[in-house]
Amino acid sequence: MEAFVHRTISADGSVCSSNLSISTTQLLELASADSPSIRRIGWHIIGGISNAVDTRTFAYFPMNASAAGFAGEMLSVGLNVVPFVWAASPAAAELEGVVMDWVGRLLGLPQRLLFSGGGGGVLQGSTCEAVVCTLAAARDRALARLGHAAIMKLVVYASDQTHVTFQKGARLVGIPPSNFRVVPTSAASGYGLAADAVRAAVDRDVARGLVPLYLCATVGTTGLGVVDPVRELGEEARRHGMWLHVDAAYAGSAAICPEFQGYLDGAELADSVSMNPHKWFLTNSDCCCLWVASPRALTSALSTDPEYLKNVGTDGTGNPAAIDYKDWQISLSRRFRAIKLWVVLRRYGAVGLRAHIRRHVAAAKWFERTVAADERFEVVAPRKFSLVCFRLRASFAGDADDVNRELLAAVNASGRAFMTHFVVDGKFVIRLAVGGAMAEMQHVMDVWELLQDKAEDVLQRYRL
């Protein structure tokens, strides 16, 4: 790397003029498998990264990729448009609106969240960005009624299974950390966020003069893949005028299959819904869908309107004739993500995407059933999608947490699989997340064989 830097930057720090242009021949030579630069990437980079699309990777949640997603990403990068205002790239802005309604209808989202029903959608880079945007919209909607000084009274509610992104987002929009409520869950509710528990927390805060602001319901939590009761939580949110956000970052993709759309029941009560196609929808990173019921609430919090960014012309009502997506996100500049998602949808279609989801769910179902049949193991939480959480039983493991840590370390050290863990009710559990674009049943069966071998080795040491 040092030699490469010295070839492009002179000793006094100035850029060498000979490197400011590159011919087609040079470009092809650079991309050749035999080029020194490519060999260096193989030596120094590839060997030091975890490949999210490797068939041996079952860690975290899947980061999908596909030939269509790659082609779409190349188009996005190659065209290099920046569709922050409609006039900057009309086709890019229009395509994004079309694609967002397409995906929303495929997932069975209510009409009120789509452009065709008065709502609308935007492609963000990640759920983190979507969360900050919706929190800002909820904050400004409340403060317009209460006055800015009331920001110290605003309260955000989530469960102990909700992604930590929401706590970070709340801090970023000025909500005091002491006003973030982490509502406990339990095995009795399947670790879902119970509406009764939220109601009790809200009633306590209201009695203290605080203002309920925002409630998150998750469809497919990160740790266990749990589904919160969206309808019940939506009714609780409406009782106090809270903003309800449905975080379906991982499992929202499964709603393209009719049999999983029931998990989004009650989404018509939501102010916003987010889903990450780059997790389980064959779309290369980064790509996050965010739908809102009230685009005006979002843009009121995020819009900027300097003269040099204004589109000329209106729709006859005095309102802008087109969408300026700069007002739907944190940053001003943005990528042409819509063409990537459009290529994926056109290439695989609903039938192909459903087959992709169902293949992984079937493999996870087999794994769950097989784990449960082995008396040494237990399934910690019922599987809903393609995530299985399990552990060696305490009766076989002595100090079960230590043994399960050792088992996970042994599996990962083998180089034959990569998994991660979670802790629930103080118990260390192992997560197997099926979802890689190339993952097949055989790969899951191979992991089970590996787990059995390593479990026997670990338990043997503890028996001694």
PDB file of C-alpha atoms in Angstrom, residues 244-428:
ATOM      1  CA  LEU A 244     -45.701   4.453  15.699  1.00  0.00           C
ATOM      2  CA  HIS A 245     -42.751   3.141  13.728  1.00  0.00           C
ATOM      3  CA  VAL A 246     -42.635  -0.460  12.523  1.00  0.00           C
ATOM      4  CA  ASP A 247     -39.058  -1.678  12.190  1.00  0.00           C
ATOM      5  CA  ALA A 248     -39.123  -4.598   9.754  1.00  0.00           C
ATOM      6  CA  ALA A 249     -35.495  -4.229   8.678  1.00  0.00           C
ATOM      7  CA  TYR A 250     -34.821  -7.964   8.527  1.00  0.00           C
ATOM      8  CA  ALA A 251     -38.134  -9.791   8.394  1.00  0.00           C
ATOM      9  CA  GLY A 252     -40.066  -7.276   6.319  1.00  0.00           C
ATOM     10  CA  SER A 253     -38.696  -8.962   3.199  1.00  0.00           C
ATOM     11  CA  ALA A 254     -40.590 -12.123   4.152  1.00  0.00           C
ATOM     12  CA  ALA A 255     -43.889 -10.260   3.773  1.00  0.00           C
ATOM     13  CA  ILE A 256     -43.570 -10.674   0.003  1.00  0.00           C
ATOM     14  CA  CYS A 257     -44.873 -14.168   0.803  1.00  0.00           C
ATOM     15  CA  PRO A 258     -48.606 -14.061   1.659  1.00  0.00           C
ATOM     16  CA  GLU A 259     -48.139 -16.498   4.551  1.00  0.00           C
ATOM     17  CA  PHE A 260     -45.971 -13.953   6.390  1.00  0.00           C
ATOM     18  CA  GLN A 261     -48.020 -10.811   5.772  1.00  0.00           C
ATOM     19  CA  GLY A 262     -50.027 -11.434   8.941  1.00  0.00           C
ATOM     20  CA  TYR A 263     -47.033 -10.312  10.979  1.00  0.00           C
ATOM     21  CA  LEU A 264     -47.634  -6.800   9.616  1.00  0.00           C
ATOM     22  CA  ASP A 265     -51.271  -6.799  10.699  1.00  0.00           C
ATOM     23  CA  GLY A 266     -52.028  -3.348  12.070  1.00  0.00           C
ATOM     24  CA  ALA A 267     -49.555  -1.535   9.822  1.00  0.00           C
ATOM     25  CA  GLU A 268     -52.369   0.816   8.831  1.00  0.00           C
ATOM     26  CA  LEU A 269     -51.988   2.309  12.320  1.00  0.00           C
ATOM     27  CA  ALA A 270     -48.302   3.065  11.723  1.00  0.00           C
ATOM     28  CA  ASP A 271     -46.869   6.461  10.912  1.00  0.00           C
ATOM     29  CA  SER A 272     -43.841   4.822   9.300  1.00  0.00           C
ATOM     30  CA  VAL A 273     -42.491   1.416   8.283  1.00  0.00           C
ATOM     31  CA  SER A 274     -38.936   0.485   7.304  1.00  0.00           C
ATOM     32  CA  MET A 275     -37.438  -2.585   5.618  1.00  0.00           C
ATOM     33  CA  ASN A 276     -33.910  -3.302   4.357  1.00  0.00           C
ATOM     34  CA  PRO A 277     -33.756  -4.961   0.915  1.00  0.00           C
ATOM     35  CA  HIS A 278     -30.005  -5.364   1.443  1.00  0.00           C
ATOM     36  CA  LYS A 279     -30.697  -7.870   4.211  1.00  0.00           C
ATOM     37  CA  TRP A 280     -32.915 -10.495   2.600  1.00  0.00           C
ATOM     38  CA  PHE A 281     -34.192  -9.161  -0.724  1.00  0.00           C
ATOM     39  CA  LEU A 282     -31.264  -9.993  -3.043  1.00  0.00           C
ATOM     40  CA  THR A 283     -30.218  -6.338  -3.152  1.00  0.00           C
ATOM     41  CA  ASN A 284     -26.607  -5.320  -2.646  1.00  0.00           C
ATOM     42  CA  SER A 285     -25.877  -2.908   0.191  1.00  0.00           C
ATOM     43  CA  ASP A 286     -26.881  -0.234   0.895  1.00  0.00           C
ATOM     44  CA  CYS A 287     -30.656   0.006   0.549  1.00  0.00           C
ATOM     45  CA  CYS A 288     -33.368   0.729   3.133  1.00  0.00           C
ATOM     46  CA  CYS A 289     -37.023   1.361   2.289  1.00  0.00           C
ATOM     47  CA  LEU A 290     -38.857   3.880   4.462  1.00  0.00           C
ATOM     48  CA  TRP A 291     -42.573   4.510   4.014  1.00  0.00           C
ATOM     49  CA  VAL A 292     -44.452   7.289   5.805  1.00  0.00           C
ATOM     50  CA  ALA A 293     -48.161   8.000   6.085  1.00  0.00           C
ATOM     51  CA  SER A 294     -47.565  11.761   6.096  1.00  0.00           C
ATOM     52  CA  PRO A 295     -44.774  12.956   3.803  1.00  0.00           C
ATOM     53  CA  ARG A 296     -45.447  16.500   5.007  1.00  0.00           C
ATOM     54  CA  ALA A 297     -44.572  15.521   8.590  1.00  0.00           C
ATOM     55  CA  LEU A 298     -41.248  14.150   7.353  1.00  0.00           C
ATOM     56  CA  THR A 299     -40.356  17.029   5.051  1.00  0.00           C
ATOM     57  CA  SER A 300     -41.383  19.648   7.614  1.00  0.00           C
ATOM     58  CA  ALA A 301     -38.627  18.338   9.861  1.00  0.00           C
ATOM     59  CA  LEU A 302     -35.988  17.749   7.187  1.00  0.00           C
ATOM     60  CA  SER A 303     -36.509  20.206   4.361  1.00  0.00           C
ATOM     61  CA  THR A 304     -34.143  22.942   3.282  1.00  0.00           C
ATOM     62  CA  ASP A 305     -35.210  25.474   0.677  1.00  0.00           C
ATOM     63  CA  PRO A 306     -32.404  27.745  -0.489  1.00  0.00           C
ATOM     64  CA  GLU A 307     -33.016  29.535  -3.766  1.00  0.00           C
ATOM     65  CA  TYR A 308     -30.287  27.618  -5.589  1.00  0.00           C
ATOM     66  CA  LEU A 309     -32.044  24.296  -4.939  1.00  0.00           C
ATOM     67  CA  LYS A 310     -35.563  25.269  -5.941  1.00  0.00           C
ATOM     68  CA  ASN A 311     -37.340  23.610  -8.837  1.00  0.00           C
ATOM     69  CA  VAL A 312     -39.095  26.042 -11.156  1.00  0.00           C
ATOM     70  CA  GLY A 313     -42.818  25.403 -11.537  1.00  0.00           C
ATOM     71  CA  THR A 314     -45.697  24.136  -9.376  1.00  0.00           C
ATOM     72  CA  ASP A 315     -48.602  21.777  -9.797  1.00  0.00           C
ATOM     73  CA  GLY A 316     -51.034  24.688 -10.011  1.00  0.00           C
ATOM     74  CA  THR A 317     -51.757  24.759  -6.286  1.00  0.00           C
ATOM     75  CA  GLY A 318     -48.588  26.527  -5.256  1.00  0.00           C
ATOM     76  CA  ASN A 319     -47.074  23.226  -4.139  1.00  0.00           C
ATOM     77  CA  PRO A 320     -43.948  21.775  -5.775  1.00  0.00           C
ATOM     78  CA  ALA A 321     -44.703  19.806  -8.915  1.00  0.00           C
ATOM     79  CA  ALA A 322     -42.282  17.016  -8.004  1.00  0.00           C
ATOM     80  CA  ILE A 323     -40.552  15.309  -5.096  1.00  0.00           C
ATOM     81  CA  ASP A 324     -37.232  16.645  -3.865  1.00  0.00           C
ATOM     82  CA  TYR A 325     -35.810  13.669  -2.023  1.00  0.00           C
ATOM     83  CA  LYS A 326     -33.250  15.855  -0.252  1.00  0.00           C
ATOM     84  CA  ASP A 327     -36.156  16.753   2.048  1.00  0.00           C
ATOM     85  CA  TRP A 328     -36.814  13.110   2.933  1.00  0.00           C
ATOM     86  CA  GLN A 329     -33.392  12.323   4.416  1.00  0.00           C
ATOM     87  CA  ILE A 330     -30.549  13.650   6.569  1.00  0.00           C
ATOM     88  CA  SER A 331     -27.973  14.453   3.917  1.00  0.00           C
ATOM     89  CA  LEU A 332     -28.375  16.629   0.850  1.00  0.00           C
ATOM     90  CA  SER A 333     -26.548  14.383  -1.637  1.00  0.00           C
ATOM     91  CA  ARG A 334     -27.858  10.900  -2.286  1.00  0.00           C
ATOM     92  CA  ARG A 335     -27.258   7.821  -4.390  1.00  0.00           C
ATOM     93  CA  PHE A 336     -29.377   6.437  -7.233  1.00  0.00           C
ATOM     94  CA  ARG A 337     -30.455   3.402  -5.209  1.00  0.00           C
ATOM     95  CA  ALA A 338     -33.780   3.111  -7.023  1.00  0.00           C
ATOM     96  CA  ILE A 339     -32.197   1.695 -10.169  1.00  0.00           C
ATOM     97  CA  LYS A 340     -30.539  -1.069  -8.140  1.00  0.00           C
ATOM     98  CA  LEU A 341     -33.800  -2.120  -6.521  1.00  0.00           C
ATOM     99  CA  TRP A 342     -35.617  -1.776  -9.843  1.00  0.00           C
ATOM    100  CA  VAL A 343     -33.164  -4.154 -11.562  1.00  0.00           C
ATOM    101  CA  VAL A 344     -33.619  -6.715  -8.761  1.00  0.00           C
ATOM    102  CA  LEU A 345     -37.404  -6.536  -9.011  1.00  0.00           C
ATOM    103  CA  ARG A 346     -37.383  -6.792 -12.793  1.00  0.00           C
ATOM    104  CA  ARG A 347     -34.867  -9.661 -12.835  1.00  0.00           C
ATOM    105  CA  TYR A 348     -36.327 -11.933 -10.137  1.00  0.00           C
ATOM    106  CA  GLY A 349     -39.932 -10.782  -9.882  1.00  0.00           C
ATOM    107  CA  ALA A 350     -42.290 -11.650  -7.057  1.00  0.00           C
ATOM    108  CA  VAL A 351     -42.096 -15.383  -7.834  1.00  0.00           C
ATOM    109  CA  GLY A 352     -38.288 -15.492  -7.661  1.00  0.00           C
ATOM    110  CA  LEU A 353     -38.092 -13.426  -4.489  1.00  0.00           C
ATOM    111  CA  ARG A 354     -40.705 -15.567  -2.773  1.00  0.00           C
ATOM    112  CA  ALA A 355     -38.790 -18.723  -3.684  1.00  0.00           C
ATOM    113  CA  HIS A 356     -35.632 -17.131  -2.252  1.00  0.00           C
ATOM    114  CA  ILE A 357     -37.331 -16.395   1.090  1.00  0.00           C
ATOM    115  CA  ARG A 358     -39.112 -19.730   1.330  1.00  0.00           C
ATOM    116  CA  ARG A 359     -35.921 -21.693   0.644  1.00  0.00           C
ATOM    117  CA  HIS A 360     -34.248 -20.117   3.656  1.00  0.00           C
ATOM    118  CA  VAL A 361     -37.284 -20.474   5.907  1.00  0.00           C
ATOM    119  CA  ALA A 362     -37.520 -24.167   5.028  1.00  0.00           C
ATOM    120  CA  ALA A 363     -33.839 -24.683   5.868  1.00  0.00           C
ATOM    121  CA  ALA A 364     -34.229 -22.864   9.198  1.00  0.00           C
ATOM    122  CA  LYS A 365     -37.349 -24.889   9.994  1.00  0.00           C
ATOM    123  CA  TRP A 366     -35.397 -28.101   9.394  1.00  0.00           C
ATOM    124  CA  PHE A 367     -32.565 -26.864  11.605  1.00  0.00           C
ATOM    125  CA  GLU A 368     -34.939 -25.881  14.427  1.00  0.00           C
ATOM    126  CA  ARG A 369     -36.663 -29.260  14.319  1.00  0.00           C
ATOM    127  CA  THR A 370     -33.340 -31.114  14.268  1.00  0.00           C
ATOM    128  CA  VAL A 371     -31.906 -29.112  17.175  1.00  0.00           C
ATOM    129  CA  ALA A 372     -35.051 -29.697  19.245  1.00  0.00           C
ATOM    130  CA  ALA A 373     -34.792 -33.457  18.623  1.00  0.00           C
ATOM    131  CA  ASP A 374     -31.286 -33.594  20.140  1.00  0.00           C
ATOM    132  CA  GLU A 375     -31.625 -33.874  23.914  1.00  0.00           C
ATOM    133  CA  ARG A 376     -28.351 -32.008  24.440  1.00  0.00           C
ATOM    134  CA  PHE A 377     -29.744 -28.823  22.876  1.00  0.00           C
ATOM    135  CA  GLU A 378     -32.698 -26.527  23.367  1.00  0.00           C
ATOM    136  CA  VAL A 379     -34.357 -23.943  21.119  1.00  0.00           C
ATOM    137  CA  VAL A 380     -34.547 -20.743  23.159  1.00  0.00           C
ATOM    138  CA  ALA A 381     -37.282 -18.886  21.250  1.00  0.00           C
ATOM    139  CA  PRO A 382     -39.777 -20.124  18.670  1.00  0.00           C
ATOM    140  CA  ARG A 383     -38.574 -19.498  15.120  1.00  0.00           C
ATOM    141  CA  LYS A 384     -40.693 -17.111  13.064  1.00  0.00           C
ATOM    142  CA  PHE A 385     -38.579 -16.689   9.919  1.00  0.00           C
ATOM    143  CA  SER A 386     -35.060 -17.932   9.142  1.00  0.00           C
ATOM    144  CA  LEU A 387     -33.318 -17.222  12.470  1.00  0.00           C
ATOM    145  CA  VAL A 388     -32.881 -20.051  14.976  1.00  0.00           C
ATOM    146  CA  CYS A 389     -31.619 -19.364  18.506  1.00  0.00           C
ATOM    147  CA  PHE A 390     -30.412 -22.367  20.486  1.00  0.00           C
ATOM    148  CA  ARG A 391     -27.955 -23.537  23.139  1.00  0.00           C
ATOM    149  CA  LEU A 392     -26.580 -26.592  24.906  1.00  0.00           C
ATOM    150  CA  ARG A 393     -28.788 -27.446  27.879  1.00  0.00           C
ATOM    151  CA  ALA A 394     -27.525 -26.725  31.373  1.00  0.00           C
ATOM    152  CA  SER A 395     -28.133 -30.358  32.381  1.00  0.00           C
ATOM    153  CA  PHE A 396     -25.509 -31.436  29.859  1.00  0.00           C
ATOM    154  CA  ALA A 397     -23.189 -28.475  30.089  1.00  0.00           C
ATOM    155  CA  GLY A 398     -22.430 -27.660  33.712  1.00  0.00           C
ATOM    156  CA  ASP A 399     -21.855 -23.911  33.457  1.00  0.00           C
ATOM    157  CA  ALA A 400     -24.007 -23.635  30.365  1.00  0.00           C
ATOM    158  CA  ASP A 401     -22.937 -20.117  29.407  1.00  0.00           C
ATOM    159  CA  ASP A 402     -19.247 -20.958  29.448  1.00  0.00           C
ATOM    160  CA  VAL A 403     -19.835 -24.159  27.514  1.00  0.00           C
ATOM    161  CA  ASN A 404     -21.933 -22.420  24.868  1.00  0.00           C
ATOM    162  CA  ARG A 405     -19.330 -19.682  24.510  1.00  0.00           C
ATOM    163  CA  GLU A 406     -16.721 -22.354  23.997  1.00  0.00           C
ATOM    164  CA  LEU A 407     -18.913 -24.165  21.477  1.00  0.00           C
ATOM    165  CA  LEU A 408     -19.447 -21.007  19.431  1.00  0.00           C
ATOM    166  CA  ALA A 409     -15.742 -20.195  19.533  1.00  0.00           C
ATOM    167  CA  ALA A 410     -14.866 -23.710  18.367  1.00  0.00           C
ATOM    168  CA  VAL A 411     -17.314 -23.557  15.459  1.00  0.00           C
ATOM    169  CA  ASN A 412     -16.035 -20.185  14.300  1.00  0.00           C
ATOM    170  CA  ALA A 413     -12.395 -21.181  14.740  1.00  0.00           C
ATOM    171  CA  SER A 414     -12.933 -24.173  12.469  1.00  0.00           C
ATOM    172  CA  GLY A 415     -13.340 -21.895   9.451  1.00  0.00           C
ATOM    173  CA  ARG A 416     -16.275 -24.035   8.342  1.00  0.00           C
ATOM    174  CA  ALA A 417     -18.987 -21.713   9.671  1.00  0.00           C
ATOM    175  CA  PHE A 418     -19.445 -18.279  11.197  1.00  0.00           C
ATOM    176  CA  MET A 419     -22.204 -17.581  13.735  1.00  0.00           C
ATOM    177  CA  THR A 420     -22.869 -14.992  16.430  1.00  0.00           C
ATOM    178  CA  HIS A 421     -24.586 -14.957  19.802  1.00  0.00           C
ATOM    179  CA  PHE A 422     -27.166 -13.159  21.921  1.00  0.00           C
ATOM    180  CA  VAL A 423     -27.981 -12.998  25.625  1.00  0.00           C
ATOM    181  CA  VAL A 424     -31.590 -13.283  26.797  1.00  0.00           C
ATOM    182  CA  ASP A 425     -32.790 -13.710  30.384  1.00  0.00           C
ATOM    183  CA  GLY A 426     -29.115 -13.821  31.321  1.00  0.00           C
ATOM    184  CA  LYS A 427     -28.528 -16.866  29.098  1.00  0.00           C
ATOM    185  CA  PHE A 428     -25.909 -17.028  26.346  1.00  0.00           C
TER     186      PHE A 428
END
